[in-house]
Coordinates of N, CA and C in Angstrom, one line a residue:
M1 N 14.2 -19.9 -7.9 CA 13.3 -20.1 -6.8 C 12.6 -18.8 -6.6
I2 N 11.3 -18.9 -6.2 CA 10.5 -17.7 -5.9 C 10.2 -17.8 -4.4
L3 N 10.4 -16.7 -3.7 CA 9.9 -16.5 -2.4 C 8.7 -15.6 -2.5
S4 N 7.6 -16.0 -2.1 CA 6.4 -15.2 -2.2 C 5.6 -15.4 -1.0
E5 N 5.3 -14.2 -0.4 CA 4.4 -14.2 0.8 C 3.8 -12.9 1.0
K6 N 2.9 -12.8 1.9 CA 2.3 -11.5 2.2 C 3.4 -10.6 2.9
Y7 N 3.4 -9.3 2.5 CA 4.4 -8.4 3.0 C 4.2 -8.3 4.5
T8 N 5.3 -8.5 5.3 CA 5.2 -8.3 6.8 C 6.0 -7.1 7.2
N9 N 7.3 -7.1 6.8 CA 8.2 -6.1 7.2 C 9.5 -6.1 6.4
I10 N 10.2 -5.0 6.5 CA 11.4 -4.9 5.7 C 12.5 -5.9 6.1
D11 N 12.6 -6.3 7.3 CA 13.6 -7.3 7.7 C 13.3 -8.6 7.0
R12 N 12.1 -9.0 6.9 CA 11.8 -10.3 6.2 C 12.2 -10.2 4.7
V13 N 11.9 -9.0 4.1 CA 12.3 -8.8 2.7 C 13.8 -8.9 2.5
L14 N 14.5 -8.3 3.4 CA 16.0 -8.3 3.3 C 16.5 -9.7 3.5
E15 N 15.9 -10.5 4.4 CA 16.3 -11.9 4.6 C 16.1 -12.7 3.4
G16 N 15.0 -12.5 2.7 CA 14.7 -13.3 1.5 C 15.6 -12.8 0.4
L17 N 15.8 -11.5 0.3 CA 16.7 -11.0 -0.8 C 18.1 -11.5 -0.7
I18 N 18.7 -11.5 0.5 CA 20.0 -12.1 0.7 C 20.1 -13.5 0.4
Y19 N 19.1 -14.3 0.8 CA 19.0 -15.7 0.4 C 19.0 -15.9 -1.1
Q20 N 18.2 -15.1 -1.8 CA 18.1 -15.2 -3.3 C 19.5 -14.8 -3.9
V21 N 20.1 -13.8 -3.4 CA 21.4 -13.4 -3.9 C 22.4 -14.5 -3.9
N22 N 22.5 -15.1 -2.7 CA 23.5 -16.2 -2.5 C 23.2 -17.4 -3.4
D23 N 21.9 -17.6 -3.6 CA 21.4 -18.7 -4.4 C 21.7 -18.5 -5.9
S24 N 21.9 -17.2 -6.3 CA 22.0 -16.8 -7.7 C 23.5 -16.5 -8.2
I25 N 24.4 -16.4 -7.3 CA 25.8 -16.0 -7.7 C 26.4 -17.0 -8.7
N26 N 26.3 -18.3 -8.5 CA 26.9 -19.3 -9.4 C 26.2 -19.2 -10.8
F27 N 24.9 -19.0 -10.8 CA 24.2 -18.9 -12.1 C 24.8 -17.7 -12.9
C28 N 25.0 -16.5 -12.2 CA 25.5 -15.4 -12.9 C 27.0 -15.6 -13.3
R29 N 27.7 -16.3 -12.6 CA 29.1 -16.7 -13.0 C 29.1 -17.5 -14.3
S30 N 28.2 -18.4 -14.4 CA 28.2 -19.3 -15.5 C 27.5 -18.8 -16.7
E31 N 26.5 -17.9 -16.5 CA 25.6 -17.5 -17.6 C 25.9 -16.1 -18.2
F32 N 26.6 -15.2 -17.4 CA 26.8 -13.8 -17.8 C 28.3 -13.7 -18.2
P33 N 28.6 -12.7 -19.0 CA 30.0 -12.5 -19.3 C 30.7 -11.8 -18.1
K34 N 32.0 -11.7 -18.1 CA 32.7 -11.0 -17.1 C 32.7 -9.5 -17.6
F35 N 32.2 -8.6 -16.7 CA 32.1 -7.2 -17.1 C 33.3 -6.4 -16.7
S36 N 33.8 -5.5 -17.6 CA 34.9 -4.7 -17.2 C 34.6 -3.5 -16.4
T37 N 33.3 -3.1 -16.4 CA 32.9 -1.9 -15.6 C 31.5 -2.1 -15.1
P38 N 31.1 -1.4 -14.1 CA 29.7 -1.5 -13.6 C 28.7 -0.9 -14.7
E39 N 29.1 0.1 -15.5 CA 28.3 0.6 -16.5 C 27.9 -0.4 -17.6
K40 N 28.9 -1.2 -18.0 CA 28.7 -2.3 -18.9 C 27.7 -3.4 -18.4
M41 N 27.9 -3.7 -17.1 CA 27.0 -4.7 -16.5 C 25.6 -4.1 -16.4
F42 N 25.5 -2.9 -16.0 CA 24.2 -2.2 -15.9 C 23.5 -2.2 -17.2
N43 N 24.2 -1.8 -18.2 CA 23.5 -1.7 -19.6 C 23.1 -3.1 -20.1
F44 N 23.9 -4.1 -19.8 CA 23.6 -5.5 -20.2 C 22.3 -6.0 -19.4
L45 N 22.3 -5.7 -18.1 CA 21.1 -6.2 -17.3 C 19.9 -5.4 -17.7
R46 N 20.0 -4.1 -18.0 CA 18.8 -3.4 -18.4 C 18.2 -4.0 -19.7
L47 N 19.0 -4.5 -20.6 CA 18.4 -5.1 -21.8 C 17.6 -6.4 -21.6
I48 N 17.9 -7.1 -20.5 CA 17.3 -8.3 -20.2 C 16.2 -8.3 -19.1
T49 N 15.9 -7.1 -18.7 CA 14.8 -7.0 -17.6 C 13.7 -6.1 -18.0
T50 N 12.5 -6.3 -17.4 CA 11.3 -5.5 -17.6 C 10.7 -5.3 -16.3
Y51 N 10.3 -4.1 -16.0 CA 9.7 -3.8 -14.7 C 8.3 -4.4 -14.7
H52 N 7.9 -5.1 -13.6 CA 6.6 -5.6 -13.5 C 6.3 -5.6 -12.0
K53 N 5.2 -4.9 -11.6 CA 4.9 -4.7 -10.2 C 4.5 -6.1 -9.6
D54 N 4.8 -6.3 -8.3 CA 4.4 -7.5 -7.6 C 2.8 -7.6 -7.5
P55 N 2.3 -8.8 -7.4 CA 0.9 -9.0 -7.2 C 0.5 -8.2 -5.9
E56 N -0.8 -7.8 -5.9 CA -1.2 -7.0 -4.7 C -1.1 -7.7 -3.4
D57 N -0.5 -7.0 -2.4 CA -0.3 -7.6 -1.1 C 0.7 -8.7 -1.0
I58 N 1.4 -9.0 -2.0 CA 2.4 -10.1 -2.0 C 3.8 -9.5 -2.3
E59 N 4.8 -10.0 -1.5 CA 6.2 -9.6 -1.7 C 6.8 -10.8 -2.5
L60 N 7.1 -10.6 -3.7 CA 7.7 -11.6 -4.6 C 9.2 -11.3 -4.8
I61 N 10.0 -12.2 -4.4 CA 11.5 -12.1 -4.6 C 12.0 -13.3 -5.3
Q62 N 12.4 -13.0 -6.6 CA 12.8 -14.1 -7.5 C 14.4 -14.2 -7.5
S63 N 14.8 -15.5 -7.6 CA 16.3 -15.7 -7.8 C 16.5 -15.3 -9.3
V64 N 17.8 -15.2 -9.6 CA 18.2 -14.8 -11.0 C 17.7 -15.9 -12.0
P65 N 18.0 -17.2 -11.7 CA 17.5 -18.2 -12.7 C 16.0 -18.1 -12.9
T66 N 15.3 -17.9 -11.8 CA 13.8 -17.8 -11.9 C 13.4 -16.6 -12.7
L67 N 14.0 -15.4 -12.4 CA 13.7 -14.2 -13.0 C 13.9 -14.3 -14.5
L68 N 14.9 -15.0 -15.0 CA 15.2 -15.1 -16.4 C 14.6 -16.3 -17.1
D69 N 14.4 -17.4 -16.4 CA 14.1 -18.7 -17.1 C 12.7 -19.3 -16.7
N70 N 12.2 -19.0 -15.5 CA 11.0 -19.6 -15.1 C 10.2 -18.6 -14.3
N71 N 9.9 -17.4 -14.9 CA 9.4 -16.3 -14.3 C 8.0 -16.4 -13.8
Y72 N 7.7 -15.8 -12.6 CA 6.3 -15.8 -12.1 C 5.3 -15.3 -13.1
W73 N 5.7 -14.3 -13.8 CA 4.8 -13.7 -14.8 C 4.8 -14.4 -16.2
G74 N 5.7 -15.3 -16.4 CA 5.8 -15.9 -17.7 C 6.5 -15.0 -18.7
I75 N 7.2 -14.0 -18.2 CA 7.9 -13.1 -19.1 C 9.4 -13.0 -18.6
S76 N 10.3 -13.5 -19.4 CA 11.7 -13.5 -19.0 C 12.2 -12.1 -18.6
G77 N 12.7 -12.0 -17.4 CA 13.3 -10.7 -16.9 C 12.3 -9.9 -16.2
A78 N 11.0 -10.3 -16.0 CA 10.0 -9.4 -15.4 C 10.1 -9.5 -13.9
G79 N 10.2 -8.4 -13.3 CA 10.3 -8.3 -11.8 C 10.2 -6.8 -11.4
D80 N 10.3 -6.6 -10.1 CA 10.3 -5.3 -9.5 C 11.6 -5.0 -8.9
C81 N 11.7 -3.9 -8.1 CA 12.9 -3.4 -7.6 C 13.7 -4.4 -6.8
D82 N 13.0 -5.2 -6.0 CA 13.7 -6.2 -5.1 C 14.3 -7.3 -6.0
C83 N 13.5 -7.7 -7.0 CA 14.0 -8.8 -7.9 C 15.3 -8.3 -8.6
F84 N 15.2 -7.0 -9.0 CA 16.4 -6.4 -9.7 C 17.6 -6.2 -8.8
T85 N 17.3 -6.0 -7.5 CA 18.4 -5.9 -6.6 C 19.1 -7.2 -6.4
V86 N 18.3 -8.3 -6.4 CA 18.9 -9.7 -6.3 C 19.8 -9.8 -7.5
L87 N 19.3 -9.5 -8.7 CA 20.1 -9.6 -9.9 C 21.4 -8.8 -9.9
T88 N 21.3 -7.5 -9.6 CA 22.5 -6.7 -9.6 C 23.5 -7.1 -8.6
L89 N 23.0 -7.5 -7.4 CA 24.0 -7.9 -6.3 C 24.7 -9.2 -6.7
A90 N 23.9 -10.2 -7.2 CA 24.5 -11.5 -7.6 C 25.5 -11.3 -8.7
A91 N 25.1 -10.4 -9.7 CA 26.0 -10.2 -10.8 C 27.3 -9.5 -10.3
C92 N 27.2 -8.6 -9.4 CA 28.4 -7.9 -8.8 C 29.3 -8.9 -8.1
F93 N 28.7 -9.7 -7.3 CA 29.5 -10.8 -6.6 C 30.1 -11.7 -7.6
A94 N 29.4 -12.1 -8.6 CA 29.9 -13.1 -9.6 C 31.0 -12.5 -10.4
N95 N 31.0 -11.1 -10.5 CA 32.0 -10.4 -11.2 C 33.3 -10.1 -10.4
G96 N 33.2 -10.5 -9.1 CA 34.3 -10.3 -8.2 C 34.3 -8.9 -7.5
W97 N 33.3 -8.2 -7.6 CA 33.1 -6.9 -6.9 C 32.5 -7.2 -5.6
E98 N 33.3 -7.0 -4.5 CA 32.9 -7.4 -3.2 C 32.4 -6.3 -2.3
N99 N 32.6 -5.1 -2.7 CA 32.1 -3.9 -1.8 C 30.8 -3.5 -2.3
N100 N 29.7 -4.2 -1.9 CA 28.4 -4.0 -2.4 C 27.5 -3.5 -1.3
Q101 N 26.4 -2.8 -1.7 CA 25.5 -2.3 -0.7 C 24.0 -2.4 -1.2
I102 N 23.1 -2.5 -0.2 CA 21.7 -2.4 -0.5 C 21.3 -1.0 -0.1
V103 N 20.6 -0.3 -1.0 CA 20.1 1.0 -0.7 C 18.6 1.0 -0.6
L104 N 18.1 1.5 0.5 CA 16.6 1.6 0.8 C 16.2 3.0 0.8
K105 N 15.1 3.3 0.1 CA 14.6 4.7 0.0 C 13.2 4.7 0.5
G106 N 12.8 5.7 1.1 CA 11.4 5.8 1.6 C 11.1 7.0 2.4
R107 N 10.0 6.9 3.1 CA 9.6 8.0 4.0 C 9.7 7.7 5.5
S108 N 10.0 6.4 5.8 CA 10.2 6.0 7.2 C 11.1 4.8 7.2
K109 N 11.9 4.7 8.3 CA 12.9 3.6 8.4 C 12.3 2.2 8.3
K110 N 11.2 2.0 8.9 CA 10.6 0.6 8.9 C 9.7 0.3 7.6
N111 N 9.5 1.3 6.8 CA 8.6 1.1 5.6 C 9.2 1.8 4.4
P112 N 10.4 1.3 3.9 CA 10.9 1.9 2.7 C 10.0 1.5 1.5
V113 N 10.0 2.3 0.4 CA 9.2 2.0 -0.7 C 10.0 1.6 -2.0
H114 N 11.4 1.7 -1.9 CA 12.2 1.4 -3.0 C 13.5 0.8 -2.6
I115 N 14.0 -0.1 -3.4 CA 15.3 -0.7 -3.0 C 16.1 -1.0 -4.3
Y116 N 17.4 -0.8 -4.2 CA 18.3 -1.1 -5.3 C 19.7 -1.4 -4.7
S117 N 20.7 -1.7 -5.5 CA 22.0 -2.0 -5.0 C 23.0 -0.9 -5.5
S118 N 24.1 -0.9 -4.9 CA 25.3 -0.1 -5.4 C 26.5 -1.0 -5.1
T119 N 27.5 -0.6 -5.9 CA 28.9 -1.2 -5.7 C 29.9 -0.1 -5.7
V120 N 30.9 -0.3 -4.9 CA 32.0 0.7 -4.8 C 33.3 0.1 -5.3
I121 N 33.8 0.7 -6.3 CA 35.1 0.2 -7.0 C 36.0 1.4 -7.0
N122 N 37.2 1.2 -6.5 CA 38.2 2.3 -6.4 C 37.7 3.6 -5.8
G123 N 36.9 3.4 -4.8 CA 36.3 4.6 -4.1 C 35.1 5.3 -4.8
E124 N 34.7 4.8 -6.0 CA 33.6 5.4 -6.7 C 32.4 4.5 -6.5
I125 N 31.3 5.2 -6.2 CA 30.0 4.5 -6.0 C 29.2 4.4 -7.3
Y126 N 28.7 3.2 -7.6 CA 27.9 3.0 -8.8 C 26.5 2.6 -8.3
N127 N 25.5 3.4 -8.5 CA 24.1 3.0 -8.2 C 23.5 2.2 -9.3
L128 N 23.0 1.1 -8.9 CA 22.5 0.1 -9.9 C 21.0 -0.2 -9.8
D129 N 20.3 0.9 -10.1 CA 18.8 0.8 -10.0 C 18.3 0.5 -11.4
L130 N 18.0 -0.8 -11.7 CA 17.5 -1.2 -13.0 C 16.1 -0.6 -13.3
T131 N 15.4 0.0 -12.4 CA 14.1 0.6 -12.7 C 14.3 2.0 -13.4
N132 N 15.6 2.4 -13.4 CA 15.9 3.6 -14.2 C 16.6 3.3 -15.5
A133 N 16.6 4.2 -16.4 CA 17.2 3.9 -17.7 C 18.7 4.0 -17.7
Y134 N 19.3 4.7 -16.8 CA 20.7 4.9 -16.7 C 21.3 4.6 -15.4
I135 N 22.6 4.2 -15.3 CA 23.3 4.0 -14.1 C 23.4 5.3 -13.3
N136 N 23.5 5.2 -12.0 CA 23.7 6.4 -11.1 C 22.5 7.3 -11.0
I137 N 21.4 7.0 -11.5 CA 20.2 7.8 -11.3 C 19.6 7.4 -9.9
E138 N 19.2 8.4 -9.1 CA 18.6 8.1 -7.9 C 17.3 8.9 -7.7
R139 N 16.2 8.2 -7.3 CA 15.0 8.9 -7.0 C 15.1 9.6 -5.7
E140 N 14.3 10.7 -5.6 CA 14.4 11.5 -4.4 C 13.3 11.0 -3.4
Y141 N 13.8 10.7 -2.2 CA 12.9 10.3 -1.1 C 13.5 11.0 0.2
P142 N 12.7 11.2 1.2 CA 13.2 11.9 2.4 C 14.2 11.1 3.1
L143 N 14.2 9.7 3.0 CA 15.1 8.9 3.8 C 15.8 7.9 2.9
T144 N 17.1 7.8 3.2 CA 18.0 6.9 2.5 C 18.7 6.1 3.5
Q145 N 18.7 4.7 3.4 CA 19.5 3.9 4.3 C 20.4 3.0 3.4
I146 N 21.7 2.9 3.8 CA 22.6 2.1 3.1 C 23.1 1.0 4.0
L147 N 22.9 -0.3 3.5 CA 23.3 -1.5 4.2 C 24.5 -2.1 3.5
N148 N 25.7 -2.1 4.2 CA 26.9 -2.7 3.6 C 26.8 -4.2 3.7
L149 N 27.2 -4.9 2.6 CA 27.2 -6.4 2.6 C 28.6 -6.9 2.8

């Protein structure tokens, strides 16, 4: 499923993102292997995704089945940071990792410019930003907000 609308605010994006995560968990359970570590999951997901910017003035949030099988762009795995956040969160929940977070980065609280997920396992935080080549890489922004799920 694709949620596509003109960007209004971060609250609406988060609402759509959570909806798409919940809609995607069963797909991830049935289509992805069980991962022994967040690093292995991250590396697998990086291989099947390609960054593609949203259409101008549109916030596009794709479910995992749509991202991989019926993509807006016609390119399997093509999406931006919020689509990748749906993917990583759904994969974490499907893998049984329940201590997950949404990380917002930006210059102001109401207008973040970047989003990704993290998971906490045995007290260790794993940042899962698929727009980066490696796990635990974080871009520098003046403001970071962490939302626990």
